[in-house]
CSV table of C-alpha atoms in Angstrom, one decimal:
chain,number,residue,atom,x,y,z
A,1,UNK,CA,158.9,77.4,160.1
A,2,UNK,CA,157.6,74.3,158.9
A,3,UNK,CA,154.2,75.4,158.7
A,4,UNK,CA,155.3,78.2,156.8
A,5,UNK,CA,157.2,76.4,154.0
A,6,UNK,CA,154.1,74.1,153.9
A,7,UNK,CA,151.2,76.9,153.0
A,8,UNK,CA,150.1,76.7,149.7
A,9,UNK,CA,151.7,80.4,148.7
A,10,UNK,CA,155.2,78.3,149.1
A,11,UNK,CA,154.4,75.0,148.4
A,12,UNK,CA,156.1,73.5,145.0
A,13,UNK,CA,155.4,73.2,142.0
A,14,UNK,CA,152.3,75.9,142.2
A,15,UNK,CA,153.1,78.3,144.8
A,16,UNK,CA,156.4,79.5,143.7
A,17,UNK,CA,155.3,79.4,140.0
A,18,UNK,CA,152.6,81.8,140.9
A,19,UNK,CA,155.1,83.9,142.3
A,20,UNK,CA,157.3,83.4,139.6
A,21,UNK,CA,154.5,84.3,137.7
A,22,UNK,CA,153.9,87.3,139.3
A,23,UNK,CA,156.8,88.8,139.1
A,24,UNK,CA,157.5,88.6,135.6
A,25,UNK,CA,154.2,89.9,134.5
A,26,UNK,CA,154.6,93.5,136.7
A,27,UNK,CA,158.2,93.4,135.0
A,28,UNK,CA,157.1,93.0,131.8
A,29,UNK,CA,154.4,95.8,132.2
A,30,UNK,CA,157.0,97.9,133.8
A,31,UNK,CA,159.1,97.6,130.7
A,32,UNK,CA,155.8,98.0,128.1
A,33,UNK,CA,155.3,101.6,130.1
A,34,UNK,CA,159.0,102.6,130.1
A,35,UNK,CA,158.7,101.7,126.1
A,36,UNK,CA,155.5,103.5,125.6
A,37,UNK,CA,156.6,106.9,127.2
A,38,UNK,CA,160.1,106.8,125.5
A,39,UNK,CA,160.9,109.1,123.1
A,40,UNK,CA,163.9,106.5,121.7
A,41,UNK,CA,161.8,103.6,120.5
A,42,UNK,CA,163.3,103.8,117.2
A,43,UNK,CA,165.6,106.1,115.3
A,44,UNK,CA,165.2,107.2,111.6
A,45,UNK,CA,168.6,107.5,110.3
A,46,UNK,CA,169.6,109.7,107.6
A,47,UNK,CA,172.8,109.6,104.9
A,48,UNK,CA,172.3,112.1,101.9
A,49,UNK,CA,175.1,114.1,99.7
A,50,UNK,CA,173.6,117.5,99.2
A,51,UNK,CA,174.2,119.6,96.6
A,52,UNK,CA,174.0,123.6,97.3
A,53,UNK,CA,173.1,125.1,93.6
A,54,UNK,CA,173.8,128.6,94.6
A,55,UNK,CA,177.3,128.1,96.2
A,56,UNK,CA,178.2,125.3,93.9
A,57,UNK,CA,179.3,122.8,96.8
A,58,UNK,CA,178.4,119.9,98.1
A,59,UNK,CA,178.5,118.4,101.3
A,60,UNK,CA,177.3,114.6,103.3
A,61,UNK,CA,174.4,114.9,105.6
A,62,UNK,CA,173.7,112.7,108.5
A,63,UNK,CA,170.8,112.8,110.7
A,64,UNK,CA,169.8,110.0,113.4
A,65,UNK,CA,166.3,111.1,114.6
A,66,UNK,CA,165.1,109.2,117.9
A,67,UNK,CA,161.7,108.8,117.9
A,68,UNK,CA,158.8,107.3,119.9
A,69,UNK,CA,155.0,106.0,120.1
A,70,UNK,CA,154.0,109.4,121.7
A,71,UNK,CA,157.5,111.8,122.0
A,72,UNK,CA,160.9,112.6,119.8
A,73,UNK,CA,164.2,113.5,120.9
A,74,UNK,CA,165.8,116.7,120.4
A,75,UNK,CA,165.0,119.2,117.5
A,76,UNK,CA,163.6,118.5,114.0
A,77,UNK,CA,166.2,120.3,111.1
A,78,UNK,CA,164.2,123.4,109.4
A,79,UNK,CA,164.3,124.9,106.1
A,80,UNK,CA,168.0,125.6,106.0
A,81,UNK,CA,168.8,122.0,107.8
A,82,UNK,CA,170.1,123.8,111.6
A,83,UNK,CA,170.0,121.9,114.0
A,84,UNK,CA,169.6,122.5,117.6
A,85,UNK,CA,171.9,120.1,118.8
A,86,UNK,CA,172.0,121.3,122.7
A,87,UNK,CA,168.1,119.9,122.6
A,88,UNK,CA,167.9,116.3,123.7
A,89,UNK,CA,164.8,116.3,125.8
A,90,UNK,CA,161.8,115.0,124.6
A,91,UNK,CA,158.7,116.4,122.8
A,92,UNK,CA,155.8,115.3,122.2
A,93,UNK,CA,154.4,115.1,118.4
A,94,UNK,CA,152.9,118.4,117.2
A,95,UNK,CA,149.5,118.1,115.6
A,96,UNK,CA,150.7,118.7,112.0
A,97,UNK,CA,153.7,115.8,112.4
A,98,UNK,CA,152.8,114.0,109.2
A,99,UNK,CA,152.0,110.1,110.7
A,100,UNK,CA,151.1,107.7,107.8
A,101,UNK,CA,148.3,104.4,108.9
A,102,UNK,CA,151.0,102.7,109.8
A,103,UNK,CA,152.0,105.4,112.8
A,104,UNK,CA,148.0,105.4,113.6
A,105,UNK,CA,148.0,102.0,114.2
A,106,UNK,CA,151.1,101.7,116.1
A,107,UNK,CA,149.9,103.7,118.5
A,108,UNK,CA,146.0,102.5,118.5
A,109,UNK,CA,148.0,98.9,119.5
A,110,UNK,CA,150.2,100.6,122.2
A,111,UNK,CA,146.9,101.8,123.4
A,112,UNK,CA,145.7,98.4,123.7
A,113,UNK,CA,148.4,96.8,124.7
A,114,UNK,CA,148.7,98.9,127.8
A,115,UNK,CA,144.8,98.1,128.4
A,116,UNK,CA,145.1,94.3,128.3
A,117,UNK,CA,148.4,94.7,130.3
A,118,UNK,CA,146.5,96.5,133.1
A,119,UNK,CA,143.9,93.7,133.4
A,120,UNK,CA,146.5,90.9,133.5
A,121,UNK,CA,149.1,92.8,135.8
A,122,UNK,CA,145.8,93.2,138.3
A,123,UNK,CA,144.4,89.9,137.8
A,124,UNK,CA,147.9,88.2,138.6
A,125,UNK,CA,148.0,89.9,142.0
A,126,UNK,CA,144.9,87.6,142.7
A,127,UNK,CA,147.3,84.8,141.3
A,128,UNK,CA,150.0,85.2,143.4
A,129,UNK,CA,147.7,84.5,146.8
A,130,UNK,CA,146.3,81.6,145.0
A,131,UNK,CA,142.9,83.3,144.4
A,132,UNK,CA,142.1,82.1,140.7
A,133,UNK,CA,140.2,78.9,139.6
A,134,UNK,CA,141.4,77.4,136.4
A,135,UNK,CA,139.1,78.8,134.3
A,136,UNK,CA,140.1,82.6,135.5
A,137,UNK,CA,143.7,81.3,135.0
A,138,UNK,CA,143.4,80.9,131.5
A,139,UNK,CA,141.8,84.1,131.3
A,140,UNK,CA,144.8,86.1,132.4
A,141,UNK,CA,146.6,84.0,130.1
A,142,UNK,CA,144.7,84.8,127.3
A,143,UNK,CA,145.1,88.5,128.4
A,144,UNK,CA,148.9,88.3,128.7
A,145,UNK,CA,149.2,86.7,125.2
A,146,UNK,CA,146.6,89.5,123.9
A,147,UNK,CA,148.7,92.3,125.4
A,148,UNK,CA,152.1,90.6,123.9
A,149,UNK,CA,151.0,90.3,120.4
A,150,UNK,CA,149.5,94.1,120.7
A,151,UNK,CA,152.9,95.1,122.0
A,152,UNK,CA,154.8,93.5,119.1
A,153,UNK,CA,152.3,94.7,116.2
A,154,UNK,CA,153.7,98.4,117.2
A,155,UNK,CA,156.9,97.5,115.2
A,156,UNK,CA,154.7,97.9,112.4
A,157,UNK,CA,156.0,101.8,112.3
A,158,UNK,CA,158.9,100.3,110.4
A,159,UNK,CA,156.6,99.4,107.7
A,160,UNK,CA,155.5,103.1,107.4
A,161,UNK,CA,156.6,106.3,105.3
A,162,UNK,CA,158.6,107.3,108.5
A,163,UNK,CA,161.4,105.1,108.0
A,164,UNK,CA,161.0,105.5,104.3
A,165,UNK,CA,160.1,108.9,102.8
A,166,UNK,CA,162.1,111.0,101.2
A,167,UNK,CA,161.1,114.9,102.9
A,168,UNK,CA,164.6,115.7,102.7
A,169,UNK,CA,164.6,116.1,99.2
A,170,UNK,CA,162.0,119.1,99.5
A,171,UNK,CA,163.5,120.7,102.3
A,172,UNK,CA,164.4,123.6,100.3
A,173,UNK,CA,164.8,124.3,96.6
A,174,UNK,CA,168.3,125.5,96.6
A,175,UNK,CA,169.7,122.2,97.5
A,176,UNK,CA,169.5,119.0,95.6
A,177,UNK,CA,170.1,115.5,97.0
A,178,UNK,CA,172.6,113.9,94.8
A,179,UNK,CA,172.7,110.5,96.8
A,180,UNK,CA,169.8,109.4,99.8
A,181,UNK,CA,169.4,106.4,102.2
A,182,UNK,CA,166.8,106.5,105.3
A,183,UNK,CA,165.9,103.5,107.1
A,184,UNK,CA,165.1,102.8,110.9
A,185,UNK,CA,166.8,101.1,113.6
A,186,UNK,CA,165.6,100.2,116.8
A,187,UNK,CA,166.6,102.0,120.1
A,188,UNK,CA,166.4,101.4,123.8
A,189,UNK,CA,162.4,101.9,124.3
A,190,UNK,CA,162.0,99.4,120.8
A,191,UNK,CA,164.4,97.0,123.6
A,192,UNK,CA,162.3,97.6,126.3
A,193,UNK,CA,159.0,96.6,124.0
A,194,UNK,CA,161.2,93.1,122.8
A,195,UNK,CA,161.9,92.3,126.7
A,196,UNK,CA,158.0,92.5,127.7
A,197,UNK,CA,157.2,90.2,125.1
A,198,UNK,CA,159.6,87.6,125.7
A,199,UNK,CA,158.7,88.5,129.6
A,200,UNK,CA,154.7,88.0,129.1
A,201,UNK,CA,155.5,85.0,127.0
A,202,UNK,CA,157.1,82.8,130.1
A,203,UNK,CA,154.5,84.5,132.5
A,204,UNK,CA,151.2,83.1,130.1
A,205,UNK,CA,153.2,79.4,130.2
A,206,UNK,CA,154.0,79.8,133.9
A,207,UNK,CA,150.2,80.9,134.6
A,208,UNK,CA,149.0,77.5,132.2
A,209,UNK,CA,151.4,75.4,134.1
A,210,UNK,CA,150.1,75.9,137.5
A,211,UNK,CA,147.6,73.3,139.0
A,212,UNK,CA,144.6,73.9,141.5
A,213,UNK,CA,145.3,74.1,144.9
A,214,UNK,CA,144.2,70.7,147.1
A,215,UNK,CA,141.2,73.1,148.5
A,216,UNK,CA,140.1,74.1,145.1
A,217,UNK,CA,140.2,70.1,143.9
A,218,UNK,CA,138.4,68.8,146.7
A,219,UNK,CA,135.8,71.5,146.4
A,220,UNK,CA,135.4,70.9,142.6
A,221,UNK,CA,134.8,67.0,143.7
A,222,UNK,CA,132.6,67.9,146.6
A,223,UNK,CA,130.2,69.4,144.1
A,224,UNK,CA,127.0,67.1,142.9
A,225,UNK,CA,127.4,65.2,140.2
A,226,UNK,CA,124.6,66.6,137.6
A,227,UNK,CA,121.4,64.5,137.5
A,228,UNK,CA,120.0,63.9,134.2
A,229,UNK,CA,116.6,64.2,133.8
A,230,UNK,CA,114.7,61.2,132.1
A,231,UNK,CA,111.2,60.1,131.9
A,232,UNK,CA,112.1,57.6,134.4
A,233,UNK,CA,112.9,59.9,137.2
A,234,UNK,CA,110.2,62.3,136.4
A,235,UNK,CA,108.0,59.5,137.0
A,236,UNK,CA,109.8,58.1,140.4
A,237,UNK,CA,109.8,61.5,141.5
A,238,UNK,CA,106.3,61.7,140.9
């Protein structure tokens, strides 16, 4: 028992920090995937008071529409605004959905951030049996940050025409739109993308805070000291 608590995997501060670590990077990425493949990362909510010019009525609309990077919830209203409410699977984008640059580069970023996430996630397994010198240490913590601020760029969707336009409006001719709000809220997989972050932020300070293992400092020290060359020791050599 004693010589277990006293191998470097459990030995404090580095060995549970690397675990620590660990941990909190796979969660993190577990999190950035559930976020990426949700259809409920945001929703684009809808208040309107329609007018109907050939009945002469009027009547309020509301529409929440869950949406995510890649999928939406349920069913999109047509022409004559039915809804399909019994439809609350998800669906992924069809190839005329209108997405504006900011969509685009949502989506370019989640691809990213789930690429930098792979590398770290991967390289910290190497962390956690106290595999990585410094310098590769700082590496993965360089990933980590790159995959975090990637990850929280894809809120730039809220910037875009989807949480903004006005498509309602020309829906169909033989309804006006008296009064009309849309914004966008964010939803469980928007949740799950906040959580990584904050997750990948105390992973990069917990991989920065951990020191070299006593093997790894004594064979840094054990290395020769670099020789400079001078006319003087070209000459002794000689």
């Amino acid at each position: 028992m004693v010589e277990l608590l006293t191998h470097p995997l459990f030995s404090f501060p580095a060995g549970p920090l690397s675990i620590v670590a660990t941990f909190l990077c796979w969660t993190g990425f577990a999190l950035a995937i559930a976020s990426s493949f949700s259809c409920e990362f945001f929703a684009r909510v809808v208040r309107a008071q329609l007018y109907i010019i050939p009945t002469d009525t009027q009547f309020p609309f509301s529409k929440d529409a869950s949406l995510g990077m890649w999928y939406f919830k349920g069913d999109w209203e047509d022409a004559n605004l039915a809804v399909d409410a019994e439809d609350k699977d998800c669906h992924p984008y069809e190839d005329a959905f209108n997405d504006d640059d900011h969509w685009k580069t949502a989506q370019a970023l989640n691809i990213v951030s789930m690429g930098f996430a792979s590398m770290a996630s991967f390289g910290m397994l190497f962390l956690g049996c106290r595999l990585l010198t410094s310098g590769q240490r700082k590496l993965c913590a360089v990933t980590i940050y790159a995959a975090m601020v990637a990850q929280g760029m894809q809120f730039l969707v809220f910037q875009g025409e989807v949480c903004a336009n006005k498509t309602l409006q020309e829906l169909n001719p033989n309804i006006e739109v008296q009064e009309f709000e849309a914004y966008c809220r964010v939803e469980i997989g928007g949740n799950c993308c906040i959580a990584a972050m904050v997750l990948w932020l105390f992973t990069g300070l917990c991989v920065l805070a951990i020191k070299d293992t006593p093997a790894q400092m004594k064979g840094a020290s054990s290395l020769p000291d670099r020789v400079e060359v001078t006319e003087e020791t070209v000459g002794e050599s000689i």
